[in-house]
Amino acid sequence: MIRVAIVGGSGYTGGELLRLLLFHPECQVEQVTSERFAGKFIHNAHPNLRGVTRLKFCALSKLAACDVLFLCLPHGRTMGSIDDFQALAPRLIDLSADFRLNSAQSYQRWYGSEHARPELLGTFV
């Protein structure tokens, strides 16, 4: 069983990912973070999951190590904390735009700002 956690699980992307992972036969969702909903049941943000899970959101500071960490943060937030996330899991899957492009020049062109960790661009699929 693959132990997974989702960072930023209260938004649309995090909710859809959670819905898919809860029914995946090889995954065990252990934690889902949300600063706004910390301590509250998942169904407070995602009513469609009422009765599907009894998981509660936790604060990012309470996140424990896992096998795969999914990052569903708003644009610009993942790259600033990537070292902390890499310390928690051997595999990261970033669903934001932070590591979508392969070069710092492309990032600058499309997003109008410099990338905080350009050496990591091109290392994500």
mmCIF file of N, CA and C in Angstrom:
data_model
loop_
_atom_site.group_PDB
_atom_site.id
_atom_site.type_symbol
_atom_site.label_atom_id
_atom_site.label_comp_id
_atom_site.label_asym_id
_atom_site.label_seq_id
_atom_site.Cartn_x
_atom_site.Cartn_y
_atom_site.Cartn_z
ATOM 1 N N MET A 1 0.839 -1.185 0.000
ATOM 2 C CA MET A 1 0.000 0.000 0.000
ATOM 3 C C MET A 1 0.881 1.244 0.000
ATOM 4 N N ILE A 2 0.606 2.170 -0.876
ATOM 5 C CA ILE A 2 1.363 3.415 -0.995
ATOM 6 C C ILE A 2 0.726 4.459 -0.080
ATOM 7 N N ARG A 3 1.520 4.987 0.834
ATOM 8 C CA ARG A 3 1.053 6.017 1.762
ATOM 9 C C ARG A 3 1.200 7.381 1.098
ATOM 10 N N VAL A 4 0.071 8.088 0.933
ATOM 11 C CA VAL A 4 0.108 9.375 0.256
ATOM 12 C C VAL A 4 -0.435 10.477 1.153
ATOM 13 N N ALA A 5 -0.009 11.702 0.849
ATOM 14 C CA ALA A 5 -0.542 12.896 1.500
ATOM 15 C C ALA A 5 -0.750 13.948 0.427
ATOM 16 N N ILE A 6 -1.677 14.852 0.699
ATOM 17 C CA ILE A 6 -1.990 15.932 -0.230
ATOM 18 C C ILE A 6 -1.789 17.254 0.492
ATOM 19 N N VAL A 7 -0.963 18.107 -0.078
ATOM 20 C CA VAL A 7 -0.748 19.452 0.448
ATOM 21 C C VAL A 7 -1.665 20.388 -0.331
ATOM 22 N N GLY A 8 -2.513 21.106 0.388
ATOM 23 C CA GLY A 8 -3.461 22.011 -0.272
ATOM 24 C C GLY A 8 -4.680 21.277 -0.771
ATOM 25 N N GLY A 9 -5.296 20.505 0.095
ATOM 26 C CA GLY A 9 -6.404 19.653 -0.315
ATOM 27 C C GLY A 9 -7.786 20.275 -0.283
ATOM 28 N N SER A 10 -7.908 21.550 0.077
ATOM 29 C CA SER A 10 -9.250 22.127 0.177
ATOM 30 C C SER A 10 -9.737 22.754 -1.124
ATOM 31 N N GLY A 11 -8.863 22.941 -2.084
ATOM 32 C CA GLY A 11 -9.254 23.532 -3.367
ATOM 33 C C GLY A 11 -9.780 22.494 -4.342
ATOM 34 N N TYR A 12 -10.093 22.966 -5.533
ATOM 35 C CA TYR A 12 -10.671 22.089 -6.553
ATOM 36 C C TYR A 12 -9.730 20.945 -6.936
ATOM 37 N N THR A 13 -8.480 21.268 -7.244
ATOM 38 C CA THR A 13 -7.522 20.234 -7.659
ATOM 39 C C THR A 13 -7.311 19.220 -6.552
ATOM 40 N N GLY A 14 -7.100 19.701 -5.334
ATOM 41 C CA GLY A 14 -6.899 18.804 -4.196
ATOM 42 C C GLY A 14 -8.109 17.927 -3.940
ATOM 43 N N GLY A 15 -9.295 18.487 -4.080
ATOM 44 C CA GLY A 15 -10.519 17.718 -3.862
ATOM 45 C C GLY A 15 -10.724 16.625 -4.888
ATOM 46 N N GLU A 16 -10.480 16.938 -6.144
ATOM 47 C CA GLU A 16 -10.618 15.926 -7.193
ATOM 48 C C GLU A 16 -9.564 14.826 -7.043
ATOM 49 N N LEU A 17 -8.346 15.230 -6.726
ATOM 50 C CA LEU A 17 -7.295 14.247 -6.493
ATOM 51 C C LEU A 17 -7.666 13.346 -5.323
ATOM 52 N N LEU A 18 -8.133 13.939 -4.240
ATOM 53 C CA LEU A 18 -8.540 13.164 -3.068
ATOM 54 C C LEU A 18 -9.639 12.174 -3.417
ATOM 55 N N ARG A 19 -10.620 12.624 -4.162
ATOM 56 C CA ARG A 19 -11.712 11.737 -4.576
ATOM 57 C C ARG A 19 -11.179 10.528 -5.332
ATOM 58 N N LEU A 20 -10.241 10.759 -6.239
ATOM 59 C CA LEU A 20 -9.661 9.653 -7.015
ATOM 60 C C LEU A 20 -8.828 8.726 -6.140
ATOM 61 N N LEU A 21 -8.013 9.302 -5.271
ATOM 62 C CA LEU A 21 -7.113 8.484 -4.441
ATOM 63 C C LEU A 21 -7.850 7.671 -3.388
ATOM 64 N N LEU A 22 -8.956 8.184 -2.874
ATOM 65 C CA LEU A 22 -9.711 7.445 -1.859
ATOM 66 C C LEU A 22 -10.242 6.119 -2.392
ATOM 67 N N PHE A 23 -10.434 6.046 -3.701
ATOM 68 C CA PHE A 23 -10.945 4.818 -4.313
ATOM 69 C C PHE A 23 -9.853 4.005 -5.008
ATOM 70 N N HIS A 24 -8.619 4.449 -4.911
ATOM 71 C CA HIS A 24 -7.518 3.726 -5.551
ATOM 72 C C HIS A 24 -7.131 2.537 -4.666
ATOM 73 N N PRO A 25 -7.096 1.332 -5.221
ATOM 74 C CA PRO A 25 -6.842 0.143 -4.395
ATOM 75 C C PRO A 25 -5.414 0.039 -3.839
ATOM 76 N N GLU A 26 -4.480 0.793 -4.393
ATOM 77 C CA GLU A 26 -3.091 0.708 -3.936
ATOM 78 C C GLU A 26 -2.655 1.902 -3.091
ATOM 79 N N CYS A 27 -3.564 2.837 -2.829
ATOM 80 C CA CYS A 27 -3.204 4.049 -2.085
ATOM 81 C C CYS A 27 -3.933 4.131 -0.755
ATOM 82 N N GLN A 28 -3.223 4.630 0.218
ATOM 83 C CA GLN A 28 -3.806 4.951 1.521
ATOM 84 C C GLN A 28 -3.564 6.433 1.759
ATOM 85 N N VAL A 29 -4.617 7.234 1.711
ATOM 86 C CA VAL A 29 -4.491 8.669 1.970
ATOM 87 C C VAL A 29 -4.380 8.848 3.475
ATOM 88 N N GLU A 30 -3.237 9.366 3.907
ATOM 89 C CA GLU A 30 -2.980 9.495 5.338
ATOM 90 C C GLU A 30 -3.200 10.900 5.859
ATOM 91 N N GLN A 31 -2.898 11.908 5.050
ATOM 92 C CA GLN A 31 -3.059 13.282 5.492
ATOM 93 C C GLN A 31 -3.443 14.175 4.318
ATOM 94 N N VAL A 32 -4.212 15.208 4.637
ATOM 95 C CA VAL A 32 -4.594 16.229 3.670
ATOM 96 C C VAL A 32 -4.477 17.560 4.402
ATOM 97 N N THR A 33 -3.712 18.495 3.841
ATOM 98 C CA THR A 33 -3.519 19.759 4.545
ATOM 99 C C THR A 33 -4.440 20.863 4.028
ATOM 100 N N SER A 34 -4.770 21.739 4.943
ATOM 101 C CA SER A 34 -5.475 22.982 4.647
ATOM 102 C C SER A 34 -5.321 23.860 5.877
ATOM 103 N N GLU A 35 -4.770 25.025 5.693
ATOM 104 C CA GLU A 35 -4.622 25.937 6.835
ATOM 105 C C GLU A 35 -5.992 26.452 7.283
ATOM 106 N N ARG A 36 -6.847 26.751 6.345
ATOM 107 C CA ARG A 36 -8.165 27.308 6.663
ATOM 108 C C ARG A 36 -9.086 26.285 7.318
ATOM 109 N N PHE A 37 -8.982 25.013 6.910
ATOM 110 C CA PHE A 37 -9.873 23.976 7.422
ATOM 111 C C PHE A 37 -9.195 23.018 8.409
ATOM 112 N N ALA A 38 -7.999 23.333 8.874
ATOM 113 C CA ALA A 38 -7.272 22.437 9.784
ATOM 114 C C ALA A 38 -8.161 22.042 10.962
ATOM 115 N N GLY A 39 -8.214 20.726 11.217
ATOM 116 C CA GLY A 39 -9.020 20.193 12.311
ATOM 117 C C GLY A 39 -10.454 19.876 11.931
ATOM 118 N N LYS A 40 -10.871 20.274 10.742
ATOM 119 C CA LYS A 40 -12.246 20.030 10.294
ATOM 120 C C LYS A 40 -12.291 18.843 9.342
ATOM 121 N N PHE A 41 -13.446 18.202 9.286
ATOM 122 C CA PHE A 41 -13.616 17.070 8.385
ATOM 123 C C PHE A 41 -13.486 17.507 6.924
ATOM 124 N N ILE A 42 -12.977 16.594 6.116
ATOM 125 C CA ILE A 42 -12.796 16.828 4.683
ATOM 126 C C ILE A 42 -14.100 17.284 4.032
ATOM 127 N N HIS A 43 -15.216 16.690 4.452
ATOM 128 C CA HIS A 43 -16.487 17.027 3.793
ATOM 129 C C HIS A 43 -16.939 18.467 4.039
ATOM 130 N N ASN A 44 -16.292 19.192 4.940
ATOM 131 C CA ASN A 44 -16.617 20.612 5.099
ATOM 132 C C ASN A 44 -16.228 21.403 3.850
ATOM 133 N N ALA A 45 -15.171 21.009 3.195
ATOM 134 C CA ALA A 45 -14.745 21.661 1.957
ATOM 135 C C ALA A 45 -15.242 20.914 0.720
ATOM 136 N N HIS A 46 -15.450 19.617 0.868
ATOM 137 C CA HIS A 46 -15.852 18.763 -0.260
ATOM 138 C C HIS A 46 -17.075 17.935 0.136
ATOM 139 N N PRO A 47 -18.267 18.525 0.061
ATOM 140 C CA PRO A 47 -19.483 17.819 0.485
ATOM 141 C C PRO A 47 -19.704 16.494 -0.233
ATOM 142 N N ASN A 48 -19.168 16.357 -1.440
ATOM 143 C CA ASN A 48 -19.326 15.107 -2.188
ATOM 144 C C ASN A 48 -18.600 13.939 -1.531
ATOM 145 N N LEU A 49 -17.729 14.218 -0.578
ATOM 146 C CA LEU A 49 -16.983 13.148 0.100
ATOM 147 C C LEU A 49 -17.574 12.805 1.470
ATOM 148 N N ARG A 50 -18.713 13.396 1.815
ATOM 149 C CA ARG A 50 -19.402 13.050 3.065
ATOM 150 C C ARG A 50 -19.768 11.569 3.020
ATOM 151 N N GLY A 51 -19.415 10.854 4.044
ATOM 152 C CA GLY A 51 -19.696 9.422 4.109
ATOM 153 C C GLY A 51 -18.654 8.564 3.416
ATOM 154 N N VAL A 52 -17.725 9.180 2.698
ATOM 155 C CA VAL A 52 -16.673 8.438 1.999
ATOM 156 C C VAL A 52 -15.433 8.321 2.876
ATOM 157 N N THR A 53 -15.140 9.381 3.635
ATOM 158 C CA THR A 53 -13.954 9.376 4.489
ATOM 159 C C THR A 53 -14.236 10.130 5.785
ATOM 160 N N ARG A 54 -13.550 9.742 6.832
ATOM 161 C CA ARG A 54 -13.635 10.436 8.122
ATOM 162 C C ARG A 54 -12.357 11.240 8.364
ATOM 163 N N LEU A 55 -11.536 11.397 7.330
ATOM 164 C CA LEU A 55 -10.308 12.180 7.455
ATOM 165 C C LEU A 55 -10.625 13.633 7.790
ATOM 166 N N LYS A 56 -9.722 14.225 8.559
ATOM 167 C CA LYS A 56 -9.792 15.650 8.837
ATOM 168 C C LYS A 56 -8.571 16.319 8.211
ATOM 169 N N PHE A 57 -8.739 17.571 7.844
ATOM 170 C CA PHE A 57 -7.613 18.349 7.361
ATOM 171 C C PHE A 57 -6.642 18.585 8.515
ATOM 172 N N CYS A 58 -5.365 18.680 8.177
ATOM 173 C CA CYS A 58 -4.355 19.043 9.173
ATOM 174 C C CYS A 58 -3.590 20.262 8.666
ATOM 175 N N ALA A 59 -2.925 20.918 9.584
ATOM 176 C CA ALA A 59 -2.085 22.059 9.215
ATOM 177 C C ALA A 59 -0.824 21.547 8.535
ATOM 178 N N LEU A 60 -0.258 22.341 7.680
ATOM 179 C CA LEU A 60 0.966 21.975 6.974
ATOM 180 C C LEU A 60 2.086 21.630 7.947
ATOM 181 N N SER A 61 2.141 22.310 9.067
ATOM 182 C CA SER A 61 3.195 22.068 10.061
ATOM 183 C C SER A 61 3.094 20.692 10.699
ATOM 184 N N LYS A 62 1.958 20.027 10.568
ATOM 185 C CA LYS A 62 1.745 18.691 11.158
ATOM 186 C C LYS A 62 1.979 17.567 10.156
ATOM 187 N N LEU A 63 2.371 17.902 8.951
ATOM 188 C CA LEU A 63 2.532 16.905 7.900
ATOM 189 C C LEU A 63 3.666 15.936 8.228
ATOM 190 N N ALA A 64 3.375 14.653 8.112
ATOM 191 C CA ALA A 64 4.351 13.599 8.400
ATOM 192 C C ALA A 64 4.886 13.008 7.101
ATOM 193 N N ALA A 65 5.962 12.262 7.215
ATOM 194 C CA ALA A 65 6.578 11.609 6.056
ATOM 195 C C ALA A 65 5.594 10.615 5.423
ATOM 196 N N CYS A 66 5.729 10.440 4.105
ATOM 197 C CA CYS A 66 4.885 9.514 3.368
ATOM 198 C C CYS A 66 5.667 9.001 2.154
ATOM 199 N N ASP A 67 5.027 8.157 1.363
ATOM 200 C CA ASP A 67 5.682 7.612 0.166
ATOM 201 C C ASP A 67 5.584 8.559 -1.026
ATOM 202 N N VAL A 68 4.421 9.181 -1.180
ATOM 203 C CA VAL A 68 4.186 10.117 -2.285
ATOM 204 C C VAL A 68 3.471 11.336 -1.719
ATOM 205 N N LEU A 69 3.986 12.503 -2.061
ATOM 206 C CA LEU A 69 3.388 13.751 -1.612
ATOM 207 C C LEU A 69 2.875 14.508 -2.832
ATOM 208 N N PHE A 70 1.571 14.758 -2.862
ATOM 209 C CA PHE A 70 0.948 15.524 -3.939
ATOM 210 C C PHE A 70 0.871 16.983 -3.504
ATOM 211 N N LEU A 71 1.260 17.878 -4.371
ATOM 212 C CA LEU A 71 1.277 19.306 -4.077
ATOM 213 C C LEU A 71 0.215 19.999 -4.915
ATOM 214 N N CYS A 72 -0.781 20.531 -4.248
ATOM 215 C CA CYS A 72 -1.908 21.187 -4.921
ATOM 216 C C CYS A 72 -2.044 22.625 -4.428
ATOM 217 N N LEU A 73 -0.945 23.304 -4.370
ATOM 218 C CA LEU A 73 -0.911 24.675 -3.863
ATOM 219 C C LEU A 73 -1.133 25.682 -4.981
ATOM 220 N N PRO A 74 -1.535 26.897 -4.625
ATOM 221 C CA PRO A 74 -1.674 27.950 -5.646
ATOM 222 C C PRO A 74 -0.325 28.248 -6.304
ATOM 223 N N HIS A 75 -0.394 28.791 -7.490
ATOM 224 C CA HIS A 75 0.799 29.139 -8.257
ATOM 225 C C HIS A 75 1.771 29.964 -7.412
ATOM 226 N N GLY A 76 3.038 29.587 -7.469
ATOM 227 C CA GLY A 76 4.086 30.327 -6.779
ATOM 228 C C GLY A 76 4.392 29.866 -5.371
ATOM 229 N N ARG A 77 3.563 29.003 -4.804
ATOM 230 C CA ARG A 77 3.766 28.578 -3.415
ATOM 231 C C ARG A 77 4.656 27.344 -3.285
ATOM 232 N N THR A 78 4.612 26.445 -4.233
ATOM 233 C CA THR A 78 5.372 25.197 -4.133
ATOM 234 C C THR A 78 6.874 25.445 -4.209
ATOM 235 N N MET A 79 7.315 26.269 -5.144
ATOM 236 C CA MET A 79 8.754 26.451 -5.344
ATOM 237 C C MET A 79 9.451 27.029 -4.119
ATOM 238 N N GLY A 80 8.759 27.792 -3.305
ATOM 239 C CA GLY A 80 9.365 28.378 -2.126
ATOM 240 C C GLY A 80 9.558 27.404 -0.981
ATOM 241 N N SER A 81 8.839 26.293 -1.013
ATOM 242 C CA SER A 81 8.911 25.304 0.073
ATOM 243 C C SER A 81 9.370 23.935 -0.406
ATOM 244 N N ILE A 82 9.921 23.864 -1.598
ATOM 245 C CA ILE A 82 10.236 22.570 -2.202
ATOM 246 C C ILE A 82 11.209 21.744 -1.368
ATOM 247 N N ASP A 83 12.167 22.372 -0.703
ATOM 248 C CA ASP A 83 13.112 21.612 0.126
ATOM 249 C C ASP A 83 12.400 20.919 1.281
ATOM 250 N N ASP A 84 11.451 21.598 1.907
ATOM 251 C CA ASP A 84 10.676 21.000 2.995
ATOM 252 C C ASP A 84 9.865 19.817 2.488
ATOM 253 N N PHE A 85 9.270 19.966 1.306
ATOM 254 C CA PHE A 85 8.468 18.883 0.746
ATOM 255 C C PHE A 85 9.337 17.690 0.362
ATOM 256 N N GLN A 86 10.508 17.950 -0.209
ATOM 257 C CA GLN A 86 11.402 16.856 -0.597
ATOM 258 C C GLN A 86 11.879 16.059 0.617
ATOM 259 N N ALA A 87 11.934 16.696 1.772
ATOM 260 C CA ALA A 87 12.355 16.004 2.989
ATOM 261 C C ALA A 87 11.267 15.065 3.517
ATOM 262 N N LEU A 88 10.037 15.229 3.057
ATOM 263 C CA LEU A 88 8.911 14.433 3.555
ATOM 264 C C LEU A 88 8.601 13.194 2.730
ATOM 265 N N ALA A 89 9.025 13.184 1.470
ATOM 266 C CA ALA A 89 8.656 12.064 0.602
ATOM 267 C C ALA A 89 9.688 11.880 -0.507
ATOM 268 N N PRO A 90 9.942 10.632 -0.881
ATOM 269 C CA PRO A 90 10.886 10.386 -1.982
ATOM 270 C C PRO A 90 10.302 10.752 -3.348
ATOM 271 N N ARG A 91 8.968 10.851 -3.447
ATOM 272 C CA ARG A 91 8.322 11.214 -4.707
ATOM 273 C C ARG A 91 7.360 12.369 -4.463
ATOM 274 N N LEU A 92 7.512 13.391 -5.297
ATOM 275 C CA LEU A 92 6.621 14.542 -5.269
ATOM 276 C C LEU A 92 5.891 14.634 -6.592
ATOM 277 N N ILE A 93 4.622 14.941 -6.520
ATOM 278 C CA ILE A 93 3.841 15.197 -7.727
ATOM 279 C C ILE A 93 3.228 16.572 -7.544
ATOM 280 N N ASP A 94 3.698 17.524 -8.349
ATOM 281 C CA ASP A 94 3.262 18.909 -8.241
ATOM 282 C C ASP A 94 2.186 19.190 -9.276
ATOM 283 N N LEU A 95 0.998 19.539 -8.804
ATOM 284 C CA LEU A 95 -0.108 19.831 -9.702
ATOM 285 C C LEU A 95 -0.275 21.332 -9.939
ATOM 286 N N SER A 96 0.638 22.132 -9.425
ATOM 287 C CA SER A 96 0.604 23.573 -9.692
ATOM 288 C C SER A 96 1.406 23.854 -10.959
ATOM 289 N N ALA A 97 1.598 25.124 -11.239
ATOM 290 C CA ALA A 97 2.361 25.509 -12.434
ATOM 291 C C ALA A 97 3.837 25.731 -12.137
ATOM 292 N N ASP A 98 4.242 25.577 -10.897
ATOM 293 C CA ASP A 98 5.597 25.963 -10.509
ATOM 294 C C ASP A 98 6.705 25.208 -11.230
ATOM 295 N N PHE A 99 6.496 23.947 -11.525
ATOM 296 C CA PHE A 99 7.535 23.154 -12.186
ATOM 297 C C PHE A 99 7.053 22.584 -13.519
ATOM 298 N N ARG A 100 6.067 23.239 -14.095
ATOM 299 C CA ARG A 100 5.479 22.784 -15.351
ATOM 300 C C ARG A 100 6.411 22.990 -16.535
ATOM 301 N N LEU A 101 7.157 24.074 -16.523
ATOM 302 C CA LEU A 101 8.023 24.399 -17.648
ATOM 303 C C LEU A 101 9.444 23.901 -17.409
ATOM 304 N N ASN A 102 10.217 23.794 -18.486
ATOM 305 C CA ASN A 102 11.555 23.216 -18.391
ATOM 306 C C ASN A 102 12.689 24.219 -18.267
ATOM 307 N N SER A 103 12.405 25.490 -18.493
ATOM 308 C CA SER A 103 13.501 26.454 -18.448
ATOM 309 C C SER A 103 13.082 27.724 -17.715
ATOM 310 N N ALA A 104 14.077 28.382 -17.131
ATOM 311 C CA ALA A 104 13.833 29.638 -16.423
ATOM 312 C C ALA A 104 13.370 30.728 -17.390
ATOM 313 N N GLN A 105 13.879 30.693 -18.613
ATOM 314 C CA GLN A 105 13.476 31.683 -19.608
ATOM 315 C C GLN A 105 11.994 31.531 -19.968
ATOM 316 N N SER A 106 11.563 30.306 -20.150
ATOM 317 C CA SER A 106 10.145 30.066 -20.451
ATOM 318 C C SER A 106 9.263 30.478 -19.281
ATOM 319 N N TYR A 107 9.718 30.166 -18.083
ATOM 320 C CA TYR A 107 8.948 30.551 -16.898
ATOM 321 C C TYR A 107 8.805 32.069 -16.837
ATOM 322 N N GLN A 108 9.905 32.776 -17.030
ATOM 323 C CA GLN A 108 9.903 34.243 -17.020
ATOM 324 C C GLN A 108 8.952 34.791 -18.081
ATOM 325 N N ARG A 109 9.003 34.206 -19.245
ATOM 326 C CA ARG A 109 8.170 34.666 -20.359
ATOM 327 C C ARG A 109 6.683 34.499 -20.058
ATOM 328 N N TRP A 110 6.292 33.331 -19.550
ATOM 329 C CA TRP A 110 4.880 33.035 -19.351
ATOM 330 C C TRP A 110 4.315 33.592 -18.053
ATOM 331 N N TYR A 111 5.134 33.663 -17.016
ATOM 332 C CA TYR A 111 4.606 34.077 -15.715
ATOM 333 C C TYR A 111 5.072 35.464 -15.274
ATOM 334 N N GLY A 112 5.993 36.081 -16.021
ATOM 335 C CA GLY A 112 6.391 37.445 -15.748
ATOM 336 C C GLY A 112 7.218 37.658 -14.504
ATOM 337 N N SER A 113 7.793 36.591 -13.975
ATOM 338 C CA SER A 113 8.666 36.715 -12.804
ATOM 339 C C SER A 113 9.714 35.610 -12.857
ATOM 340 N N GLU A 114 10.747 35.780 -12.059
ATOM 341 C CA GLU A 114 11.803 34.768 -12.019
ATOM 342 C C GLU A 114 11.362 33.589 -11.150
ATOM 343 N N HIS A 115 11.849 32.437 -11.515
ATOM 344 C CA HIS A 115 11.565 31.223 -10.751
ATOM 345 C C HIS A 115 12.510 31.151 -9.558
ATOM 346 N N ALA A 116 11.983 30.790 -8.396
ATOM 347 C CA ALA A 116 12.789 30.726 -7.171
ATOM 348 C C ALA A 116 13.791 29.576 -7.181
ATOM 349 N N ARG A 117 13.516 28.518 -7.924
ATOM 350 C CA ARG A 117 14.397 27.347 -7.964
ATOM 351 C C ARG A 117 14.613 26.875 -9.391
ATOM 352 N N PRO A 118 15.240 27.697 -10.232
ATOM 353 C CA PRO A 118 15.380 27.346 -11.653
ATOM 354 C C PRO A 118 16.181 26.073 -11.893
ATOM 355 N N GLU A 119 17.059 25.703 -10.977
ATOM 356 C CA GLU A 119 17.848 24.480 -11.161
ATOM 357 C C GLU A 119 16.987 23.220 -11.128
ATOM 358 N N LEU A 120 15.773 23.325 -10.608
ATOM 359 C CA LEU A 120 14.869 22.173 -10.554
ATOM 360 C C LEU A 120 13.930 22.084 -11.758
ATOM 361 N N LEU A 121 13.865 23.149 -12.531
ATOM 362 C CA LEU A 121 13.020 23.104 -13.729
ATOM 363 C C LEU A 121 13.548 22.018 -14.666
ATOM 364 N N GLY A 122 12.661 21.256 -15.205
ATOM 365 C CA GLY A 122 13.067 20.159 -16.078
ATOM 366 C C GLY A 122 13.250 18.840 -15.339
ATOM 367 N N THR A 123 13.174 18.863 -14.009
ATOM 368 C CA THR A 123 13.320 17.612 -13.246
ATOM 369 C C THR A 123 11.988 16.997 -12.891
ATOM 370 N N PHE A 124 10.904 17.733 -13.127
ATOM 371 C CA PHE A 124 9.565 17.209 -12.894
ATOM 372 C C PHE A 124 8.978 16.782 -14.226
ATOM 373 N N VAL A 125 8.118 15.786 -14.189
ATOM 374 C CA VAL A 125 7.463 15.324 -15.404
ATOM 375 C C VAL A 125 6.208 16.136 -15.611
#
